mmCIF file of C-alpha atoms (C1' of nucleotides) in Angstrom:
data_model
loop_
_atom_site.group_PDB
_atom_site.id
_atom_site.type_symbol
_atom_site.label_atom_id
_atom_site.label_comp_id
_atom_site.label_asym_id
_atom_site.label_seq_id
_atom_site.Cartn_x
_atom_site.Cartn_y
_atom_site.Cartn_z
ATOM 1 C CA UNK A 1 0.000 0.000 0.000
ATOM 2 C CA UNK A 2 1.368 3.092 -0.705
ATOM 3 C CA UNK A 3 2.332 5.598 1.765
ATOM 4 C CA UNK A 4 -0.279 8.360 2.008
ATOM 5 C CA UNK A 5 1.886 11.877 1.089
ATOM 6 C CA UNK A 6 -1.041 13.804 1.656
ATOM 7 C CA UNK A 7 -2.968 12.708 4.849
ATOM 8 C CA UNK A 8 -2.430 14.054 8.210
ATOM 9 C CA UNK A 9 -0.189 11.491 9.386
ATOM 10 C CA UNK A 10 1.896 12.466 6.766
ATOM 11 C CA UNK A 11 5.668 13.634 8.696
ATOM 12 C CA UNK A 12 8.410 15.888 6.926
ATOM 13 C CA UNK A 13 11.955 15.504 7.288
ATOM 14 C CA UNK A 14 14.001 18.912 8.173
ATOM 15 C CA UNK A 15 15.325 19.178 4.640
ATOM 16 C CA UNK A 16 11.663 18.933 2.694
ATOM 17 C CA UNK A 17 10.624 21.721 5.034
ATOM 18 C CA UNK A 18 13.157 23.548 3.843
ATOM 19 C CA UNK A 19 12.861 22.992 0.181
ATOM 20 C CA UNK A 20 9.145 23.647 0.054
ATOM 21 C CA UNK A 21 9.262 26.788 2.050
ATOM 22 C CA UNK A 22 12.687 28.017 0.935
ATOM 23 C CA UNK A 23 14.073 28.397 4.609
ATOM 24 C CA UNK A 24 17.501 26.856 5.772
ATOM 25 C CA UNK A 25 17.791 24.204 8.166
ATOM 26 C CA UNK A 26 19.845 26.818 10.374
ATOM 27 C CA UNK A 27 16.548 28.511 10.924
ATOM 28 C CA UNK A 28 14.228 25.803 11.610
ATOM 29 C CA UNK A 29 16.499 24.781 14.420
ATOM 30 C CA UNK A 30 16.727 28.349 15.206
ATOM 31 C CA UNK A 31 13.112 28.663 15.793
ATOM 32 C CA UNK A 32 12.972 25.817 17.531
ATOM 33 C CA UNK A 33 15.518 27.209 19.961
ATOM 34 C CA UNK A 34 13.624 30.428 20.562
ATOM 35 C CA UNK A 35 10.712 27.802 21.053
ATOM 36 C CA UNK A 36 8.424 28.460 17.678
ATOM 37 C CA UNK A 37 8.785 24.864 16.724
ATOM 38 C CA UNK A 38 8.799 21.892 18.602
ATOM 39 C CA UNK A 39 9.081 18.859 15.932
ATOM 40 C CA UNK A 40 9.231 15.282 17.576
ATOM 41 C CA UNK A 41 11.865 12.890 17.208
ATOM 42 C CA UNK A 42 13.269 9.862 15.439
ATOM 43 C CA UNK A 43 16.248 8.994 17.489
ATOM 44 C CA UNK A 44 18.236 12.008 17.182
ATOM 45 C CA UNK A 45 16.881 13.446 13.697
ATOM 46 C CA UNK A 46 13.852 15.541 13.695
ATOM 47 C CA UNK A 47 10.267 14.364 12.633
ATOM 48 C CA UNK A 48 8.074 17.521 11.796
ATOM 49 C CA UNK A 49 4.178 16.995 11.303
ATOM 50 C CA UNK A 50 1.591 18.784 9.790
ATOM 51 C CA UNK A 51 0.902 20.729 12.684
ATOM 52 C CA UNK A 52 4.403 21.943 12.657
ATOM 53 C CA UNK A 53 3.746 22.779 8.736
ATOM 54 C CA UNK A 54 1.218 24.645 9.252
ATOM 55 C CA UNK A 55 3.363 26.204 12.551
ATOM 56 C CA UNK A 56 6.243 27.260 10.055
ATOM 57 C CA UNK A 57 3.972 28.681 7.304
ATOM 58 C CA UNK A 58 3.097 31.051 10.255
ATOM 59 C CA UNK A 59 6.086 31.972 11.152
ATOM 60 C CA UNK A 60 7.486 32.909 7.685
ATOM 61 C CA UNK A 61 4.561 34.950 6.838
ATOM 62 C CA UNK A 62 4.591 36.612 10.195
ATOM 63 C CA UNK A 63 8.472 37.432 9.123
ATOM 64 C CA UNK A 64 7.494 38.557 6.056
ATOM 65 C CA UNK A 65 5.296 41.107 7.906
ATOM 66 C CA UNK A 66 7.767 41.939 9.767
ATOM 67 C CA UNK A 67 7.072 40.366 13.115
ATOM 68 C CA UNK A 68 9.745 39.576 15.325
ATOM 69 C CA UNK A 69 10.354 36.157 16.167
ATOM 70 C CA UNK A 70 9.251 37.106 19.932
ATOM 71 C CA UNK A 71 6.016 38.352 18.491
ATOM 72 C CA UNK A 72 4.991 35.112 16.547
ATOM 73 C CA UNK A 73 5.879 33.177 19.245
ATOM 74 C CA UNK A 74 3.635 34.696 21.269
ATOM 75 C CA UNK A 75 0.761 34.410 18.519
ATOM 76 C CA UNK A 76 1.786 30.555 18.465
ATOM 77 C CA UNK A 77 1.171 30.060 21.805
ATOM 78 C CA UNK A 78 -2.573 31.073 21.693
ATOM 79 C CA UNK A 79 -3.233 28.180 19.757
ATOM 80 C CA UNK A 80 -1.709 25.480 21.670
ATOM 81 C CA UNK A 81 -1.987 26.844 25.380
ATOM 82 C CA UNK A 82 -4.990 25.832 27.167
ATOM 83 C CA UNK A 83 -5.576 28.659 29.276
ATOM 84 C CA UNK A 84 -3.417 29.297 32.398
ATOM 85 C CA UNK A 85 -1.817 32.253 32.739
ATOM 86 C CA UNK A 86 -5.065 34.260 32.448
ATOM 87 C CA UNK A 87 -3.496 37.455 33.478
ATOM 88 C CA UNK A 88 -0.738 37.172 30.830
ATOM 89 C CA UNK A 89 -3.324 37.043 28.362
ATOM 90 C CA UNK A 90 -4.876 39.904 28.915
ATOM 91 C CA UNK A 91 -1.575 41.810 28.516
ATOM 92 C CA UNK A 92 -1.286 40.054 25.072
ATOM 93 C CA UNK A 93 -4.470 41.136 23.907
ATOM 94 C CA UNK A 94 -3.464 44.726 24.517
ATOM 95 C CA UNK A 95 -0.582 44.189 22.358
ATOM 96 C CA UNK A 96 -2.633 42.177 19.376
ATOM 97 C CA UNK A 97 -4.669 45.271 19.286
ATOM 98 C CA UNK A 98 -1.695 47.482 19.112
ATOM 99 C CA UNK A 99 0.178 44.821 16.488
ATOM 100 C CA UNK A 100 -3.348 45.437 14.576
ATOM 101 C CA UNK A 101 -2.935 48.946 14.501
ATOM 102 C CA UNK A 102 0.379 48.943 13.163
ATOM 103 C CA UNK A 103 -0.978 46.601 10.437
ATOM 104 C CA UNK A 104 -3.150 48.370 9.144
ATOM 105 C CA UNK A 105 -0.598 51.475 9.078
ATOM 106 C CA UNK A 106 1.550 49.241 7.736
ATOM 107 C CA UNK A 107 -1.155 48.504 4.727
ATOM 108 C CA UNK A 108 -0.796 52.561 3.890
ATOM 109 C CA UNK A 109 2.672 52.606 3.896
ATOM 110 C CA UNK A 110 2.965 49.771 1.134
ATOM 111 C CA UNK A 111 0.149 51.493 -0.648
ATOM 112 C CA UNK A 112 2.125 53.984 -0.898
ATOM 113 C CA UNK A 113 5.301 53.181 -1.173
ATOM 114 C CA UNK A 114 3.891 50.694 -4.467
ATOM 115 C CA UNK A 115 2.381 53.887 -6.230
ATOM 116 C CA UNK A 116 6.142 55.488 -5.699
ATOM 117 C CA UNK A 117 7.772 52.713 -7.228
ATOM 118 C CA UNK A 118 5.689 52.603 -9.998
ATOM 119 C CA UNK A 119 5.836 56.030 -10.610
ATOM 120 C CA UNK A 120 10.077 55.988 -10.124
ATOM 121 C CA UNK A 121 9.726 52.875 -12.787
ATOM 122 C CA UNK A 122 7.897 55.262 -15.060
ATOM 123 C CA UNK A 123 9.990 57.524 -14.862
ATOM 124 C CA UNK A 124 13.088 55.543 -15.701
ATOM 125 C CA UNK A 125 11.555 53.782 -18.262
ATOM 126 C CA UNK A 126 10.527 56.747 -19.957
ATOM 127 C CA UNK A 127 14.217 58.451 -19.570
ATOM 128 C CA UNK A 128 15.055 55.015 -21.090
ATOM 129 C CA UNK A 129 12.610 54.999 -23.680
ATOM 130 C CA UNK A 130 14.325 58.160 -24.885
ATOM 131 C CA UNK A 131 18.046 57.736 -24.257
ATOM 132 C CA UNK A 132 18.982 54.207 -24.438
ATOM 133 C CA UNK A 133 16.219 51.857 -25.777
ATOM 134 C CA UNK A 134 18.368 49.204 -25.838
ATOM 135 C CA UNK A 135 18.934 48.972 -22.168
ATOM 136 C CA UNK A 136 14.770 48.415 -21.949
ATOM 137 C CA UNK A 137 13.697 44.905 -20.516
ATOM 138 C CA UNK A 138 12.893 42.640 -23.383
ATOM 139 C CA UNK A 139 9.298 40.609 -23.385
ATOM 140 C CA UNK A 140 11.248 37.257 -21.930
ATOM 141 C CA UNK A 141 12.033 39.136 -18.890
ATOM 142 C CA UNK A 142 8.186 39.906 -17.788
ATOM 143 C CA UNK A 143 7.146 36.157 -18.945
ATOM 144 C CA UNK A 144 10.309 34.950 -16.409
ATOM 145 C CA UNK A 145 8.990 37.388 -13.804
ATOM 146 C CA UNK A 146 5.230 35.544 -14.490
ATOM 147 C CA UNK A 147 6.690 32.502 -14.303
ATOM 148 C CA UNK A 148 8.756 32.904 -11.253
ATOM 149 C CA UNK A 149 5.271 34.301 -9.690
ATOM 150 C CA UNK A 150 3.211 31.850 -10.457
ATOM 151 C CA UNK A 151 5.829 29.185 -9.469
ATOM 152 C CA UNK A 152 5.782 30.664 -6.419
ATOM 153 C CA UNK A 153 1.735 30.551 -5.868
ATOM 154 C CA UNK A 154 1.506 27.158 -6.726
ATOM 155 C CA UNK A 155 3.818 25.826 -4.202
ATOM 156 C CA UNK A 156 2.399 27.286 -1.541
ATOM 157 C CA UNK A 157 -1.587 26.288 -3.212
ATOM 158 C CA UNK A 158 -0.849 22.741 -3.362
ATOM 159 C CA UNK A 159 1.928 22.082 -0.388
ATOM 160 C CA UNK A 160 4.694 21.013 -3.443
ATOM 161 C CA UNK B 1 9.016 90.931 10.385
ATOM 162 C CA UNK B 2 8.437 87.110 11.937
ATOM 163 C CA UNK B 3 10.359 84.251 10.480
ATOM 164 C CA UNK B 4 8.026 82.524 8.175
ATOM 165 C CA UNK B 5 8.072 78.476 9.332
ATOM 166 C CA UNK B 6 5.961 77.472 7.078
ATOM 167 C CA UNK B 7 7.978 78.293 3.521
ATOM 168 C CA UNK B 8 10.149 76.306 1.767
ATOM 169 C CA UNK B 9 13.165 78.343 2.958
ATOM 170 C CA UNK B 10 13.200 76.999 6.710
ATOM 171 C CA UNK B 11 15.409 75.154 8.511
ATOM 172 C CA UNK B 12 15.562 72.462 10.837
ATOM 173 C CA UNK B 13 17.795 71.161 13.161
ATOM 174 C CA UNK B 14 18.814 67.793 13.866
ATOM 175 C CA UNK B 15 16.948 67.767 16.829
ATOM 176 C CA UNK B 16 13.268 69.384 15.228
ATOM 177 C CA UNK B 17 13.412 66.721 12.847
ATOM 178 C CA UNK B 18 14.111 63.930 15.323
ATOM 179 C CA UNK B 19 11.047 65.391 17.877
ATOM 180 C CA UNK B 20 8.947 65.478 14.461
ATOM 181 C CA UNK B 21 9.726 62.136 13.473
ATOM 182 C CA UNK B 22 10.376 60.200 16.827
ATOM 183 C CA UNK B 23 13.913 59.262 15.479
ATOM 184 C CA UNK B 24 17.381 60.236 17.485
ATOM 185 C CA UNK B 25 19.993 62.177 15.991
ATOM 186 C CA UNK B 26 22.127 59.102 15.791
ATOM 187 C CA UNK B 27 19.508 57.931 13.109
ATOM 188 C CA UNK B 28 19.799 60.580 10.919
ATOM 189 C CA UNK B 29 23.500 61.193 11.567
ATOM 190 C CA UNK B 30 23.685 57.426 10.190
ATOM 191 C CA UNK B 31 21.398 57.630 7.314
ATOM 192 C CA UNK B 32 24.010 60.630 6.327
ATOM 193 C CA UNK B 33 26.712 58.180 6.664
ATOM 194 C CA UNK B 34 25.086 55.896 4.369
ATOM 195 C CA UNK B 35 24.661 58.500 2.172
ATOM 196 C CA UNK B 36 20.527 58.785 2.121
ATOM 197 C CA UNK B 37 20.790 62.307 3.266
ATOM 198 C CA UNK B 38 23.484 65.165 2.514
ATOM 199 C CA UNK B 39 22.257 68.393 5.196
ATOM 200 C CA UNK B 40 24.066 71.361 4.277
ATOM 201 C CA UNK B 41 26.086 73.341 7.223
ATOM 202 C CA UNK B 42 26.561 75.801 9.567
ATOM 203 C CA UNK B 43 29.818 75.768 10.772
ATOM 204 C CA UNK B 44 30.071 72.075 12.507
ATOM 205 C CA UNK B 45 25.909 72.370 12.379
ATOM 206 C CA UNK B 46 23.951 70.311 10.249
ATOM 207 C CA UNK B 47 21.180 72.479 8.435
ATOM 208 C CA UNK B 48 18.159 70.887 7.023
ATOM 209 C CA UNK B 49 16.311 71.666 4.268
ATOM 210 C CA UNK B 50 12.722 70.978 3.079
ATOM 211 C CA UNK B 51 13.686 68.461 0.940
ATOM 212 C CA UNK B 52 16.009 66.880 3.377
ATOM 213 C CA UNK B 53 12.659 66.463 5.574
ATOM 214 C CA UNK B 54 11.099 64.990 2.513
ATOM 215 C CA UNK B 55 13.554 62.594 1.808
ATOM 216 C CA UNK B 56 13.860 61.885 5.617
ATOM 217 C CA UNK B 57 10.131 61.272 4.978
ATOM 218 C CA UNK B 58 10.524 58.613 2.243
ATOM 219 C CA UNK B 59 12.990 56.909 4.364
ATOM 220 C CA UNK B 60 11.433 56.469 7.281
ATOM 221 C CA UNK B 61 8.498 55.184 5.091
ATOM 222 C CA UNK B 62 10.821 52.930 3.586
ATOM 223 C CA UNK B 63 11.583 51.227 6.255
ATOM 224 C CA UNK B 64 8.496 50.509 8.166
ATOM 225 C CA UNK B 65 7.605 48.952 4.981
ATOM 226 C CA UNK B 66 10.873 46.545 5.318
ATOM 227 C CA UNK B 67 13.285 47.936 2.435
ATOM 228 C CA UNK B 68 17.068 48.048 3.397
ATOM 229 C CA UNK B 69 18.471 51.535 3.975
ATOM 230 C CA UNK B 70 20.465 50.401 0.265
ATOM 231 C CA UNK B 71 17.232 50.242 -1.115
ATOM 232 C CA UNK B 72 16.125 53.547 -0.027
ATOM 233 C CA UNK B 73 19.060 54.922 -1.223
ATOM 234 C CA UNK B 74 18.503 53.490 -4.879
ATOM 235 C CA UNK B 75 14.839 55.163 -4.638
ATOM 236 C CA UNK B 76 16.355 58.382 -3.097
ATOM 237 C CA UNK B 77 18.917 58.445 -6.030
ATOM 238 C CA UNK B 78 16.315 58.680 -8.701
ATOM 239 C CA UNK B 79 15.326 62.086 -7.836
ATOM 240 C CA UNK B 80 18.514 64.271 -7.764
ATOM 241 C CA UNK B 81 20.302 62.175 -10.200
ATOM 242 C CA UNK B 82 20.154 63.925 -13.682
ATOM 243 C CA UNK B 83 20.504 61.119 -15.864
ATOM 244 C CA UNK B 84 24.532 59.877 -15.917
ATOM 245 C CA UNK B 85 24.349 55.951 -15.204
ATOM 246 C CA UNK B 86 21.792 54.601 -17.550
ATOM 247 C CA UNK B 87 22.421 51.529 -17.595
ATOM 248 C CA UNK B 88 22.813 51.487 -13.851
ATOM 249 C CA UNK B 89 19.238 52.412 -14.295
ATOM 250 C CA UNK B 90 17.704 49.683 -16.331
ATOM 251 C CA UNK B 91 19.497 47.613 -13.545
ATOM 252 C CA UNK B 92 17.373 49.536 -11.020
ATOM 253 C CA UNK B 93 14.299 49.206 -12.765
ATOM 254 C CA UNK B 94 14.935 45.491 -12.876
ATOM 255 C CA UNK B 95 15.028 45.770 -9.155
ATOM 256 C CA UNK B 96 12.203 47.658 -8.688
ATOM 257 C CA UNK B 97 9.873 45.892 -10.572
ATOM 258 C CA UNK B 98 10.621 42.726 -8.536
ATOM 259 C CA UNK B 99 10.152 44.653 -5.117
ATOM 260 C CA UNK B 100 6.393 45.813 -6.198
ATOM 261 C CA UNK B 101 6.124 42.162 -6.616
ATOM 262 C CA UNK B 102 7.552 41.982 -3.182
ATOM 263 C CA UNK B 103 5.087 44.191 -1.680
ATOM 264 C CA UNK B 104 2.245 43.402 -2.927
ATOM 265 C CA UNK B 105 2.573 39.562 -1.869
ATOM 266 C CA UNK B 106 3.242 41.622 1.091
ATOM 267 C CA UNK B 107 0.105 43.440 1.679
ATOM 268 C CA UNK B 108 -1.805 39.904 0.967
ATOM 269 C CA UNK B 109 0.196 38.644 4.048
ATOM 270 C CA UNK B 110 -0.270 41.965 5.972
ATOM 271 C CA UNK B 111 -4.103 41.588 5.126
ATOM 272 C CA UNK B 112 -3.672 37.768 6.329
ATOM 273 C CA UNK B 113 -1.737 38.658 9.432
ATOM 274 C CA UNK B 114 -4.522 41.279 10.462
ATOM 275 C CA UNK B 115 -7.079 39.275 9.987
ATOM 276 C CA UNK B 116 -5.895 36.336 12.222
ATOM 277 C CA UNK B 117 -4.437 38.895 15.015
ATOM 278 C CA UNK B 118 -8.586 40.034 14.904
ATOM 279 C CA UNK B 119 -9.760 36.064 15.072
ATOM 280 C CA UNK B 120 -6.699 35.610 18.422
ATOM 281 C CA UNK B 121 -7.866 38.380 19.885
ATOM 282 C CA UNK B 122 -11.501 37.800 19.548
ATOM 283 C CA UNK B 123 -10.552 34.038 20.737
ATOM 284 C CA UNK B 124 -8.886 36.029 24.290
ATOM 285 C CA UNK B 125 -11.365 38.196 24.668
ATOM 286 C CA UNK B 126 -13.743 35.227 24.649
ATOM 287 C CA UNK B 127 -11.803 33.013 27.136
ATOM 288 C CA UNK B 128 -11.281 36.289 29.178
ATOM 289 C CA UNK B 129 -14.757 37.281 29.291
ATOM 290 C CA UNK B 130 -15.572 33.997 30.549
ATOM 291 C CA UNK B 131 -13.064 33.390 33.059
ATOM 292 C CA UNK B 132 -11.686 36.889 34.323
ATOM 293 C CA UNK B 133 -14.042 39.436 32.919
ATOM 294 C CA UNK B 134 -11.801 41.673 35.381
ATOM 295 C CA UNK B 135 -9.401 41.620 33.323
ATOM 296 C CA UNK B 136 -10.826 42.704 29.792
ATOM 297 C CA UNK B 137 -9.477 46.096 29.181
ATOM 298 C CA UNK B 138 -11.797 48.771 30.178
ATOM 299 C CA UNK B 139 -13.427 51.797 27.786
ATOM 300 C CA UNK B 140 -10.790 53.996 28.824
ATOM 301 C CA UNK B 141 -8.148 52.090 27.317
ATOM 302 C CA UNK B 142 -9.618 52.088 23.922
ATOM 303 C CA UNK B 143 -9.991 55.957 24.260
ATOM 304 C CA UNK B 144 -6.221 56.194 25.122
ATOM 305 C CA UNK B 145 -5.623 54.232 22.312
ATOM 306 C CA UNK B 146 -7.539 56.114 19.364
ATOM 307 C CA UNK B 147 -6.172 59.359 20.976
ATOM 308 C CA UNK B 148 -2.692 57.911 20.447
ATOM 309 C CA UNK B 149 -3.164 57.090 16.917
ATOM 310 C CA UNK B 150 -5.203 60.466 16.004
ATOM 311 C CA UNK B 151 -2.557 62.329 17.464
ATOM 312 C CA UNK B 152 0.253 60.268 15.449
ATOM 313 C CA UNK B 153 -1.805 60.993 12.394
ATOM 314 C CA UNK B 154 -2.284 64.618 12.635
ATOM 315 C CA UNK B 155 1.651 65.262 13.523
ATOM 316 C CA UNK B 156 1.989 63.851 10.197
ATOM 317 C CA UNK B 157 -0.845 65.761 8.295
ATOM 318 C CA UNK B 158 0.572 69.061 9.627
ATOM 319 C CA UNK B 159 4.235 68.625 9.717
ATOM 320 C CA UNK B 160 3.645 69.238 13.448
ATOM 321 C "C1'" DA C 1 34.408 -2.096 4.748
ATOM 322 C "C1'" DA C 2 34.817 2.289 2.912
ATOM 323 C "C1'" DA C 3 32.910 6.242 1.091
ATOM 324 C "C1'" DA C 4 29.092 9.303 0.455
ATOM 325 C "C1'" DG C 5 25.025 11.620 2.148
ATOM 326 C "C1'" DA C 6 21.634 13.364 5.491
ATOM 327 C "C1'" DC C 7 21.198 14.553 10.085
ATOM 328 C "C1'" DT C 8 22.918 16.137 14.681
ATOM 329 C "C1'" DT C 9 25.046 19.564 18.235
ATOM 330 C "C1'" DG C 10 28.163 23.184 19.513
ATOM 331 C "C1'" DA C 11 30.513 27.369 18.790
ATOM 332 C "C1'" DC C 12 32.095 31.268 16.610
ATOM 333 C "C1'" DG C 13 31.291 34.794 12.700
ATOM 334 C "C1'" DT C 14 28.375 38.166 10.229
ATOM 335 C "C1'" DT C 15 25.252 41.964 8.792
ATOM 336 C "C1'" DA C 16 22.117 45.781 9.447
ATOM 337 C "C1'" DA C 17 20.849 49.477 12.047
ATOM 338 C "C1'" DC C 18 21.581 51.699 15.187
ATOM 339 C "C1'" DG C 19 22.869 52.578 20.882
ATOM 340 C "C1'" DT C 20 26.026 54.447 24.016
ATOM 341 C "C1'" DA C 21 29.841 56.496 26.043
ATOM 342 C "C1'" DA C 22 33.876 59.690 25.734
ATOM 343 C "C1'" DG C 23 35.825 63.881 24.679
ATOM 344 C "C1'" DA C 24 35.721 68.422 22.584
ATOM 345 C "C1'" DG C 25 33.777 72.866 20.439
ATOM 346 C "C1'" DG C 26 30.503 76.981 20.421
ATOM 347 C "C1'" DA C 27 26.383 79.556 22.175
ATOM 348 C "C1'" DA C 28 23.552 80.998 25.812
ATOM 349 C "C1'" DT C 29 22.304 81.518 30.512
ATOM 350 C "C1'" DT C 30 23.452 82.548 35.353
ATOM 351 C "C1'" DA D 1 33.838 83.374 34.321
ATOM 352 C "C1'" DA D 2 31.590 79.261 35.077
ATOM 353 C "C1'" DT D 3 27.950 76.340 34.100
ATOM 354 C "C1'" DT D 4 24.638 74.517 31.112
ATOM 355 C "C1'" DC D 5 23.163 72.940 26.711
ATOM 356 C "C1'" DC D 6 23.366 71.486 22.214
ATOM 357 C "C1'" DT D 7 26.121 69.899 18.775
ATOM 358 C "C1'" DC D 8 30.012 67.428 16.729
ATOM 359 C "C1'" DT D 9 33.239 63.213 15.786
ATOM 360 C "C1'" DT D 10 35.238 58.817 16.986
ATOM 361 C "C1'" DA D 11 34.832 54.450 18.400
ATOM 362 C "C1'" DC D 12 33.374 50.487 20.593
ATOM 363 C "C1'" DG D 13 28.973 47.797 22.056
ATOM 364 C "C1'" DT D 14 24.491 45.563 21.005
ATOM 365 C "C1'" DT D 15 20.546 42.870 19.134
ATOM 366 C "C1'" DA D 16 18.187 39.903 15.909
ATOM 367 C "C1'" DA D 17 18.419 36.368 12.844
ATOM 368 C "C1'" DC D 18 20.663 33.704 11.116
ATOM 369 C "C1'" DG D 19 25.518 31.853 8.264
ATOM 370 C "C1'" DT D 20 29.365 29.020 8.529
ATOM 371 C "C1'" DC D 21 32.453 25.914 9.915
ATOM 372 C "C1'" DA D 22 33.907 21.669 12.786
ATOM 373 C "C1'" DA D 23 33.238 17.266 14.441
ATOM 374 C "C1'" DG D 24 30.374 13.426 15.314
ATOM 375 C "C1'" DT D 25 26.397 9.846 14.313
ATOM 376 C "C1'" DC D 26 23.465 6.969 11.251
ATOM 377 C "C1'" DT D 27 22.071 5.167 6.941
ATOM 378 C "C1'" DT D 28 22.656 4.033 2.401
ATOM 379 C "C1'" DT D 29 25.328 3.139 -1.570
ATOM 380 C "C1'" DT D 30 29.359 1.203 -3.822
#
DNA sequence: AAAAGACTTGACGTTAACGTAAGAGGAATT
DNA sequence: AATTCCTCTTACGTTAACGTCAAGTCTTTT
């Protein structure tokens, strides 16, 4: 029978981790340090589950964010914590709601600083345009940069 | 007749931009280093213009949007640069189109992040309410907090 | 059995973006 | 004149988030 690569049960070594989600093995076992990760064991190697999948794929978009490692870790822990430390919760909620704020500032500033970019790439393509034609990115180059998008996107749709 | 510190002829020193901008002289001494800003003098004095706020602007932007000071600096470049380096510039361009790729996967994860901050915190305030309804924060807080952020928002709107 | 690959744990190195402390120069206040 | 205050430069320290060896174990391949 074959093994079942898509179930639940389903474990991932450190290295397919890795591959999937483009990290480094360094960093894996650096989050598990700060305590983000906690994979089980097989004799010494590690054994990471679907739970821990779905643990990383926080984590990385949380980075990309621009959380702190101390701040996801935090997030993590409302989802496996029971619920002592009652108290300590409540301070976390006040920073969630502050985190939330700075979000949604955050949202603006990328707005914005999108609209700048595309204006600065207007700009140079139009000083190109006029100057030195030659130098302007060829057709191939957008249909890499599609590629390379949609690559990307379908990875993360259909867990490699 | 009374200084006029409103017109594009004023000043500011190191420290009215840092007060402005919640930044420390250090900060901006640094960017200098790096060569995102160029104040003019007065004797050993730095002396900023309007447009050194602006760009001080952009950079501080920059960053809470996660681009490297180098970055910046690439942005800042386009505007004073008259048009030596072309081909520099397609490079640039190159670049830039990739990080509006970059930021917009990055407003999808910003828009991801916020909504799953709202679903923990409405998760706390659940368990809270339950257990310690002492502890949920009280009306007050919430008015601190949108005084805080109005406050942050009009410094910006009128340049203090 | 020997070599080649993954995995492991230290432990030290690195980069970005400043912080911080020391020492010195002018301007303004007492 | 002395103190206070702001600024300057120089230089070493710091933090986060890993990178990069080194040295060892286990498994698989040759």
């Amino acid at each position: 029978m074959a093994m079942e690569l898509r179930r639940p049960e389903r474990t991932f070594t450190i290295r397919q981790l890795c591959t999937e989600f483009k990290a480094t093995p360094r960093a894996l076992r650096f989050y598990e340090d700060k305590g983000l990760l906690t994979p089980a064991r097989d004799g010494m190697n590690r054994v990471y589950s679907y739970k821990d999948r779905a643990r990383l794929i926080l984590i990385l978009r949380g980075k990309r964010v621009g959380l702190s490692l101390q701040e996801i870790r935090e997030i993590l822990e409302l989802y496996d914590e029971g619920d002592e430390a009652m108290s300590q919760n409540a301070h976390s909620l006040k920073k969630f709601r502050e985190k939330i704020v700075v979000l949604e500032q955050q949202r603006e500033d990328i707005d914005g600083a999108i609209t700048e970019l595309q204006q600065a790439c207007e700009r140079l393509e139009g000083r190109l345009a006029e100057k030195r034609p030659d130098l302007l990115p060829k057709a191939d180059d957008y249909d890499q940069m599609l590629r390379a998008r949609l690559d990307g996107h379908a990875e993360m749709a259909i867990g490699k």
